[in-house]
Short mmCIF file of C-alpha atoms in Angstrom, two decimals:
data_model
loop_
_atom_site.label_atom_id
_atom_site.label_comp_id
_atom_site.label_asym_id
_atom_site.label_seq_id
_atom_site.Cartn_x
_atom_site.Cartn_y
_atom_site.Cartn_z
CA UNK A 871 61.08 88.72 -65.11
CA UNK A 872 60.19 85.09 -64.42
CA UNK A 873 63.83 83.99 -64.46
CA UNK A 874 64.84 86.74 -62.02
CA UNK A 875 62.03 85.71 -59.68
CA UNK A 876 63.11 82.07 -59.85
CA UNK A 877 66.77 82.96 -59.18
CA UNK A 878 65.86 85.04 -56.14
CA UNK A 879 63.70 82.23 -54.77
CA UNK A 880 66.39 79.58 -55.38
CA UNK A 881 68.92 81.70 -53.48
CA UNK A 882 66.50 82.09 -50.59
CA UNK A 883 65.72 78.34 -50.64
CA UNK A 884 69.41 77.35 -50.53
CA UNK A 885 70.08 79.70 -47.65
CA UNK A 886 67.01 78.40 -45.82
CA UNK A 887 68.13 74.78 -46.25
CA UNK A 888 71.58 75.67 -44.93
CA UNK A 889 70.03 77.48 -41.95
CA UNK A 890 67.83 74.45 -41.25
CA UNK A 891 70.93 72.21 -41.09
CA UNK A 892 72.36 74.42 -38.34
CA UNK A 893 69.16 73.88 -36.28
CA UNK A 894 66.52 76.16 -34.82
CA UNK A 895 68.65 77.80 -32.12
CA UNK A 896 68.12 81.27 -30.78
CA UNK A 897 71.39 82.67 -32.24
CA UNK A 898 71.22 83.90 -35.79
CA UNK A 899 73.54 82.43 -38.41
CA UNK A 900 74.93 83.92 -41.63
CA UNK A 901 72.80 81.51 -43.68
CA UNK A 902 69.68 82.76 -41.89
CA UNK A 903 70.68 86.41 -42.59
CA UNK A 904 71.33 85.54 -46.22
CA UNK A 905 67.88 83.88 -46.47
CA UNK A 906 66.21 86.89 -44.84
CA UNK A 907 67.88 89.28 -47.31
CA UNK A 908 66.75 87.12 -50.24
CA UNK A 909 63.19 86.98 -48.95
CA UNK A 910 63.11 90.76 -48.51
CA UNK A 911 64.26 91.15 -52.11
CA UNK A 912 61.47 88.77 -53.16
CA UNK A 913 59.00 90.85 -51.19
CA UNK A 914 60.00 94.00 -53.09
CA UNK A 915 59.97 92.21 -56.45
CA UNK A 916 56.96 93.26 -58.61
CA UNK A 917 54.82 90.20 -59.18
CA UNK A 918 51.39 89.62 -60.76
CA UNK A 919 48.93 86.80 -61.25
CA UNK A 920 50.49 85.44 -64.47
CA UNK A 921 54.04 85.35 -63.09
CA UNK A 922 52.98 83.58 -59.92
CA UNK A 923 50.97 80.99 -61.85
CA UNK A 924 53.68 80.29 -64.43
CA UNK A 925 56.57 80.03 -61.94
CA UNK A 926 54.64 78.27 -59.12
CA UNK A 927 56.89 80.11 -56.64
CA UNK A 928 54.00 80.68 -54.23
CA UNK A 929 53.44 76.96 -53.68
CA UNK A 930 57.12 76.37 -52.99
CA UNK A 931 57.24 79.36 -50.68
CA UNK A 932 54.63 77.70 -48.44
CA UNK A 933 57.29 75.14 -47.43
CA UNK A 934 59.28 77.88 -45.72
CA UNK A 935 56.33 78.70 -43.43
CA UNK A 936 57.23 75.48 -41.55
CA UNK A 937 60.96 76.33 -41.27
CA UNK A 938 62.57 75.80 -37.83
CA UNK A 939 63.90 79.38 -37.81
CA UNK A 940 61.14 81.69 -36.62
CA UNK A 941 62.33 84.75 -38.58
CA UNK A 942 62.27 82.84 -41.86
CA UNK A 943 58.94 81.28 -40.93
CA UNK A 944 57.22 84.61 -40.15
CA UNK A 945 58.60 86.43 -43.22
CA UNK A 946 57.58 83.57 -45.53
CA UNK A 947 54.06 83.52 -44.07
CA UNK A 948 53.78 87.29 -44.57
CA UNK A 949 54.85 87.01 -48.23
CA UNK A 950 52.38 84.16 -48.84
CA UNK A 951 49.51 86.34 -47.57
CA UNK A 952 50.65 89.30 -49.76
CA UNK A 953 50.82 87.17 -52.90
CA UNK A 954 47.49 85.55 -52.11
CA UNK A 955 45.85 89.01 -51.89
CA UNK A 956 47.39 89.97 -55.25
CA UNK A 957 45.89 86.87 -56.90
CA UNK A 958 42.45 87.49 -55.36
CA UNK A 959 42.39 91.18 -56.39
CA UNK A 960 43.39 90.46 -60.00
CA UNK A 961 40.82 87.68 -60.38
CA UNK A 962 38.05 89.97 -59.06
CA UNK A 963 39.09 92.74 -61.46
CA UNK A 964 39.02 90.34 -64.40
CA UNK A 965 35.52 89.15 -63.45
CA UNK A 966 34.20 92.72 -63.10
CA UNK A 967 35.71 94.00 -66.33
CA UNK A 968 34.63 90.99 -68.42
CA UNK A 969 33.49 92.04 -71.86
CA UNK A 970 34.54 95.71 -71.44
CA UNK A 971 38.22 94.66 -71.52
CA UNK A 972 37.61 92.78 -74.76
CA UNK A 973 36.03 95.83 -76.41
CA UNK A 974 38.79 98.15 -75.19
CA UNK A 975 41.48 95.81 -76.49
CA UNK A 976 39.72 95.65 -79.86
CA UNK A 977 39.47 99.43 -80.06
CA UNK A 978 43.15 99.87 -79.10
CA UNK A 979 44.24 97.34 -81.72
CA UNK A 980 42.06 99.02 -84.34
CA UNK A 981 43.47 102.45 -83.45
CA UNK A 982 47.05 101.22 -83.58
CA UNK A 983 46.51 99.72 -87.00
CA UNK A 984 44.97 102.86 -88.45
CA UNK A 985 47.62 105.14 -86.92
CA UNK A 986 50.43 103.27 -88.66
CA UNK A 987 50.89 105.38 -91.82
CA UNK A 988 53.88 103.46 -93.22
CA UNK A 989 51.72 100.53 -94.23
CA UNK A 990 50.57 100.63 -97.87
CA UNK A 991 47.04 101.71 -98.68
CA UNK A 992 45.82 98.33 -99.91
CA UNK A 993 47.18 96.55 -96.85
CA UNK A 994 45.59 99.10 -94.53
CA UNK A 995 42.20 98.58 -96.22
CA UNK A 996 42.55 94.83 -95.79
CA UNK A 997 43.54 95.22 -92.15
CA UNK A 998 40.60 97.56 -91.58
CA UNK A 999 38.22 94.98 -93.08
CA UNK A 1000 39.72 92.17 -91.01
CA UNK A 1001 39.57 94.23 -87.80
CA UNK A 1002 35.97 95.22 -88.52
CA UNK A 1003 34.93 91.63 -89.14
CA UNK A 1004 36.72 90.55 -85.94
CA UNK A 1005 34.99 93.26 -83.91
CA UNK A 1006 31.63 92.29 -85.40
CA UNK A 1007 32.25 88.64 -84.53
CA UNK A 1008 33.31 89.43 -80.97
CA UNK A 1009 30.38 91.81 -80.48
CA UNK A 1010 28.04 89.12 -81.76
CA UNK A 1011 29.57 86.66 -79.31
CA UNK A 1012 29.14 89.13 -76.44
CA UNK A 1013 25.56 89.86 -77.54
CA UNK A 1014 24.76 86.16 -77.81
CA UNK A 1015 26.28 85.49 -74.38
CA UNK A 1016 24.15 88.24 -72.83
CA UNK A 1017 21.08 86.84 -74.57
CA UNK A 1018 21.93 83.36 -73.28
CA UNK A 1019 22.21 84.77 -69.75
CA UNK A 1020 18.82 86.47 -70.12
CA UNK A 1021 17.29 83.23 -71.39
CA UNK A 1022 18.77 81.30 -68.47
CA UNK A 1023 17.41 83.88 -66.01
CA UNK A 1024 13.96 83.63 -67.61
CA UNK A 1025 14.09 79.83 -67.40
CA UNK A 1026 15.01 79.96 -63.71
CA UNK A 1027 12.18 82.43 -63.03
CA UNK A 1028 9.70 80.21 -64.86
CA UNK A 1029 10.86 77.18 -62.87
CA UNK A 1030 10.43 79.10 -59.61
CA UNK A 1031 6.94 80.20 -60.66
CA UNK A 1032 5.95 76.63 -61.53
CA UNK A 1033 7.32 75.38 -58.19
CA UNK A 1034 5.34 78.00 -56.27
CA UNK A 1035 2.20 77.12 -58.24
CA UNK A 1036 2.70 73.44 -57.47
CA UNK A 1037 3.21 74.23 -53.79
CA UNK A 1038 0.03 76.30 -53.75
CA UNK A 1039 -1.87 73.51 -55.44
CA UNK A 1040 -0.40 70.78 -53.24
CA UNK A 1041 -2.89 70.99 -50.34
CA UNK A 1042 -5.82 70.99 -52.79
CA UNK A 1043 -4.38 67.99 -54.62
CA UNK A 1044 -3.92 66.06 -51.37
CA UNK A 1045 -7.50 66.63 -50.19
CA UNK A 1046 -10.13 64.58 -52.05
CA UNK A 1047 -12.58 66.52 -54.25
CA UNK A 1048 -15.93 67.48 -52.77
CA UNK A 1049 -18.91 65.36 -53.69
CA UNK A 1050 -21.73 67.17 -55.48
CA UNK A 1051 -24.30 64.52 -54.56
CA UNK A 1052 -24.76 61.62 -52.19
CA UNK A 1053 -23.20 58.24 -53.00
CA UNK A 1054 -25.73 55.39 -52.77
CA UNK A 1055 -24.96 51.72 -52.06
CA UNK A 1056 -28.14 50.19 -53.61
CA UNK A 1057 -29.44 49.20 -50.17
CA UNK A 1058 -32.66 51.12 -49.37
CA UNK A 1059 -32.17 50.96 -45.57
CA UNK A 1060 -28.56 52.15 -45.70
CA UNK A 1061 -29.31 54.77 -48.34
CA UNK A 1062 -32.07 56.21 -46.14
CA UNK A 1063 -29.63 56.59 -43.23
CA UNK A 1064 -27.14 58.32 -45.51
CA UNK A 1065 -29.82 60.73 -46.70
CA UNK A 1066 -30.84 61.62 -43.16
CA UNK A 1067 -27.24 62.17 -42.10
CA UNK A 1068 -26.43 64.33 -45.13
CA UNK A 1069 -29.55 66.47 -44.59
CA UNK A 1070 -28.55 67.08 -40.98
CA UNK A 1071 -24.93 67.92 -41.86
CA UNK A 1072 -25.98 70.30 -44.65
CA UNK A 1073 -27.66 72.49 -41.99
CA UNK A 1074 -24.31 73.30 -40.31
CA UNK A 1075 -23.33 76.27 -42.59
CA UNK A 1076 -26.41 78.16 -41.42
CA UNK A 1077 -25.72 77.45 -37.74
CA UNK A 1078 -22.07 78.57 -37.34
CA UNK A 1079 -20.52 81.99 -36.80
CA UNK A 1080 -18.40 83.91 -39.30
CA UNK A 1081 -15.18 82.60 -37.75
CA UNK A 1082 -15.95 78.98 -38.70
CA UNK A 1083 -17.76 79.69 -41.96
CA UNK A 1084 -14.69 79.12 -44.14
CA UNK A 1085 -13.84 75.80 -42.48
CA UNK A 1086 -17.41 74.60 -42.81
CA UNK A 1087 -17.56 75.66 -46.48
CA UNK A 1088 -14.40 73.62 -47.18
CA UNK A 1089 -15.87 70.46 -45.61
CA UNK A 1090 -17.86 67.80 -47.50
CA UNK A 1091 -21.16 66.82 -45.80
CA UNK A 1092 -21.94 64.03 -48.32
CA UNK A 1093 -18.57 62.35 -47.82
CA UNK A 1094 -18.83 62.62 -44.01
CA UNK A 1095 -22.34 61.13 -44.07
CA UNK A 1096 -21.16 58.18 -46.15
CA UNK A 1097 -18.14 57.58 -43.89
CA UNK A 1098 -20.26 57.67 -40.70
CA UNK A 1099 -22.84 55.26 -42.10
CA UNK A 1100 -20.13 52.92 -43.42
CA UNK A 1101 -18.39 52.87 -40.02
CA UNK A 1102 -21.68 52.00 -38.27
CA UNK A 1103 -22.49 49.27 -40.79
CA UNK A 1104 -19.00 47.70 -40.55
CA UNK A 1105 -19.14 47.50 -36.75
CA UNK A 1106 -22.83 46.85 -36.00
CA UNK A 1107 -24.29 45.47 -39.20
CA UNK A 1108 -27.75 46.49 -40.38
CA UNK A 1109 -29.72 49.12 -38.50
CA UNK A 1110 -32.70 46.83 -37.91
CA UNK A 1111 -30.61 44.27 -36.06
CA UNK A 1112 -29.54 43.98 -32.42
CA UNK A 1113 -27.79 47.37 -32.46
CA UNK A 1114 -30.73 49.43 -33.70
CA UNK A 1115 -30.82 51.46 -30.46
CA UNK A 1116 -27.23 52.54 -31.01
CA UNK A 1117 -28.16 53.62 -34.53
CA UNK A 1118 -31.07 55.62 -33.14
CA UNK A 1119 -28.92 57.30 -30.50
CA UNK A 1120 -26.36 58.56 -33.04
CA UNK A 1121 -29.02 59.57 -35.57
CA UNK A 1122 -31.01 61.43 -32.92
CA UNK A 1123 -28.01 63.42 -31.66
CA UNK A 1124 -26.85 64.37 -35.17
CA UNK A 1125 -30.38 65.42 -36.25
CA UNK A 1126 -31.31 67.09 -32.94
CA UNK A 1127 -32.02 70.80 -33.64
CA UNK A 1128 -30.94 71.60 -30.07
CA UNK A 1129 -27.55 69.95 -30.56
CA UNK A 1130 -25.71 71.94 -33.26
CA UNK A 1131 -22.35 71.47 -31.51
CA UNK A 1132 -22.20 67.74 -32.15
CA UNK A 1133 -23.21 68.19 -35.81
CA UNK A 1134 -20.45 70.77 -36.31
CA UNK A 1135 -17.81 68.56 -34.68
CA UNK A 1136 -18.76 65.61 -36.89
CA UNK A 1137 -18.70 67.70 -40.08
CA UNK A 1138 -15.35 69.40 -39.33
CA UNK A 1139 -13.73 66.10 -38.39
CA UNK A 1140 -13.17 66.96 -34.74
CA UNK A 1141 -14.93 63.69 -33.93
CA UNK A 1142 -13.92 60.87 -36.27
CA UNK A 1143 -16.52 58.33 -37.46
CA UNK A 1144 -14.77 55.54 -35.53
CA UNK A 1145 -14.84 57.65 -32.37
CA UNK A 1146 -18.59 58.39 -32.75
CA UNK A 1147 -19.36 54.70 -32.28
CA UNK A 1148 -17.68 54.73 -28.84
CA UNK A 1149 -19.42 57.85 -27.46
CA UNK A 1150 -22.13 57.61 -24.85
CA UNK A 1151 -25.38 59.63 -25.15
CA UNK A 1152 -24.08 61.99 -22.43
CA UNK A 1153 -20.89 62.65 -24.41
CA UNK A 1154 -22.83 63.29 -27.63
CA UNK A 1155 -25.11 65.82 -25.95
CA UNK A 1156 -24.61 69.55 -26.47
CA UNK A 1157 -22.61 71.65 -24.03
CA UNK A 1158 -25.78 73.21 -22.62
CA UNK A 1159 -27.32 69.79 -22.10
CA UNK A 1160 -24.17 68.52 -20.41
CA UNK A 1161 -24.24 71.48 -18.00
CA UNK A 1162 -27.90 70.81 -17.23
CA UNK A 1163 -27.17 67.14 -16.58
CA UNK A 1164 -24.39 68.13 -14.19
CA UNK A 1165 -26.73 70.40 -12.26
CA UNK A 1166 -29.35 67.65 -12.08
CA UNK A 1167 -26.79 65.22 -10.66
CA UNK A 1168 -25.67 67.72 -8.02
CA UNK A 1169 -29.28 68.38 -7.06
CA UNK A 1170 -29.98 64.65 -6.78
CA UNK A 1171 -26.98 64.17 -4.55
CA UNK A 1172 -28.12 66.99 -2.28
CA UNK A 1173 -31.59 65.46 -2.03
CA UNK A 1174 -30.10 62.08 -1.22
CA UNK A 1175 -28.10 63.61 1.60
CA UNK A 1176 -31.21 65.33 2.91
CA UNK A 1177 -33.11 62.03 2.92
CA UNK A 1178 -30.41 60.35 5.01
CA UNK A 1179 -30.94 59.93 8.79
CA UNK A 1180 -30.02 63.05 10.79
CA UNK A 1181 -26.50 63.15 12.17
CA UNK A 1182 -25.93 63.63 15.87
CA UNK A 1183 -24.18 66.80 17.04
CA UNK A 1184 -21.83 66.88 20.00
CA UNK A 1185 -19.15 68.95 21.66
CA UNK A 1186 -17.02 65.96 22.66
CA UNK A 1187 -14.75 66.27 19.61
CA UNK A 1188 -12.49 69.21 18.87
CA UNK A 1189 -11.65 70.19 15.28
CA UNK A 1190 -7.92 70.14 14.57
CA UNK A 1191 -8.28 72.85 11.96
CA UNK A 1192 -10.39 75.60 13.56
CA UNK A 1193 -10.38 74.45 17.20
CA UNK A 1194 -14.20 74.56 17.56
CA UNK A 1195 -16.13 71.80 19.35
CA UNK A 1196 -19.34 71.91 17.35
CA UNK A 1197 -19.27 68.71 15.29
CA UNK A 1198 -21.54 66.07 13.82
CA UNK A 1199 -20.74 62.39 13.68
CA UNK A 1200 -22.05 59.00 12.68
CA UNK A 1201 -20.81 55.47 13.10
CA UNK A 1202 -20.54 52.56 10.66
CA UNK A 1203 -19.33 48.98 10.96
CA UNK A 1204 -16.59 49.10 8.31
CA UNK A 1205 -14.68 46.06 9.63
CA UNK A 1206 -15.61 42.65 10.97
CA UNK A 1207 -18.34 42.23 13.59
CA UNK A 1208 -15.95 41.67 16.49
CA UNK A 1209 -14.17 44.97 15.74
CA UNK A 1210 -15.39 48.33 17.08
CA UNK A 1211 -17.40 50.67 14.83
CA UNK A 1212 -15.72 53.49 12.88
CA UNK A 1213 -16.77 57.02 13.88
CA UNK A 1214 -16.88 59.68 11.13
CA UNK A 1215 -16.72 63.27 12.44
CA UNK A 1216 -17.45 66.51 10.55
CA UNK A 1217 -16.81 70.02 11.86
CA UNK A 1218 -19.87 72.23 11.46
CA UNK A 1219 -17.76 75.40 11.34
CA UNK A 1220 -15.06 74.59 8.72
CA UNK A 1221 -16.40 71.30 7.21
CA UNK A 1222 -13.27 69.38 8.24
CA UNK A 1223 -13.65 65.57 8.09
CA UNK A 1224 -11.81 62.88 10.06
CA UNK A 1225 -12.47 59.39 11.40
CA UNK A 1226 -11.31 57.11 14.20
CA UNK A 1227 -12.11 53.69 15.63
#
């Protein structure tokens, strides 16, 4: 079978080489027809995976896919695709059958040996023993291979479980452990500040809503108190020095019972210890206090405007926005003394402002 396949291919190859010498013209030549006939015979020839691998005809046939004659080129490419599909199908079948083919072959061999009645009795007993031992060995190999696969699967599953456990533990391992008590520095003044800060920060869990309760429970008030006091000491020195008023301002705002917002921000890390040192008392105040301060400033500005001298009203100026002539104005010397004064005009109707000299 292999020799016939090789002979057919050699005939097609010789004809293809002869057709290539003639050139790639449009007219067909007898060598081209001879090559086409040989390739058609190859196409009908029954081939399988073993024959194609042993003869290596498929690799040599790929050279004809680049032939100058288009008929030879197309037919060779078609045959290459057909043989490639045959190889792929047989390999998939062998993978699917696997151990079942081995067992079937063993059973067929065992049946053929027992059906042969011309063999003497002693030889048949020996053959039966040998075949039984071979089947037992092969079955043991198959069983051991399946057990090895199961063991490998279990190992992979255990590795995946350990990886997931490590990933779940990773954020906890990165975060430092919570302190159960305050860390002292053997300085009574500094230790007192740390105690006051920790007492104030420990009140936050009872002041927040249910939405923030988990975040507050995960925070560490003792560690935050130590970090805040250490940042103040590194920048300002001792609390009884020149910066004692800054110490008092921060301590007052953190301990203030009317300022739970600032305490919560410090504990949750929304305001870092280094940033606390740069805040003004107005920035450390609670949101309600900040709103009240804004209202007080607006009220003070209004009172200042009321205390100013009354502005003169006139109808000499016309508003460019609404067209009304009811306006107020005042004059200021914004430039040098020899220059005329600047007149500032405001429309009473639409509050439009403009100026001129």
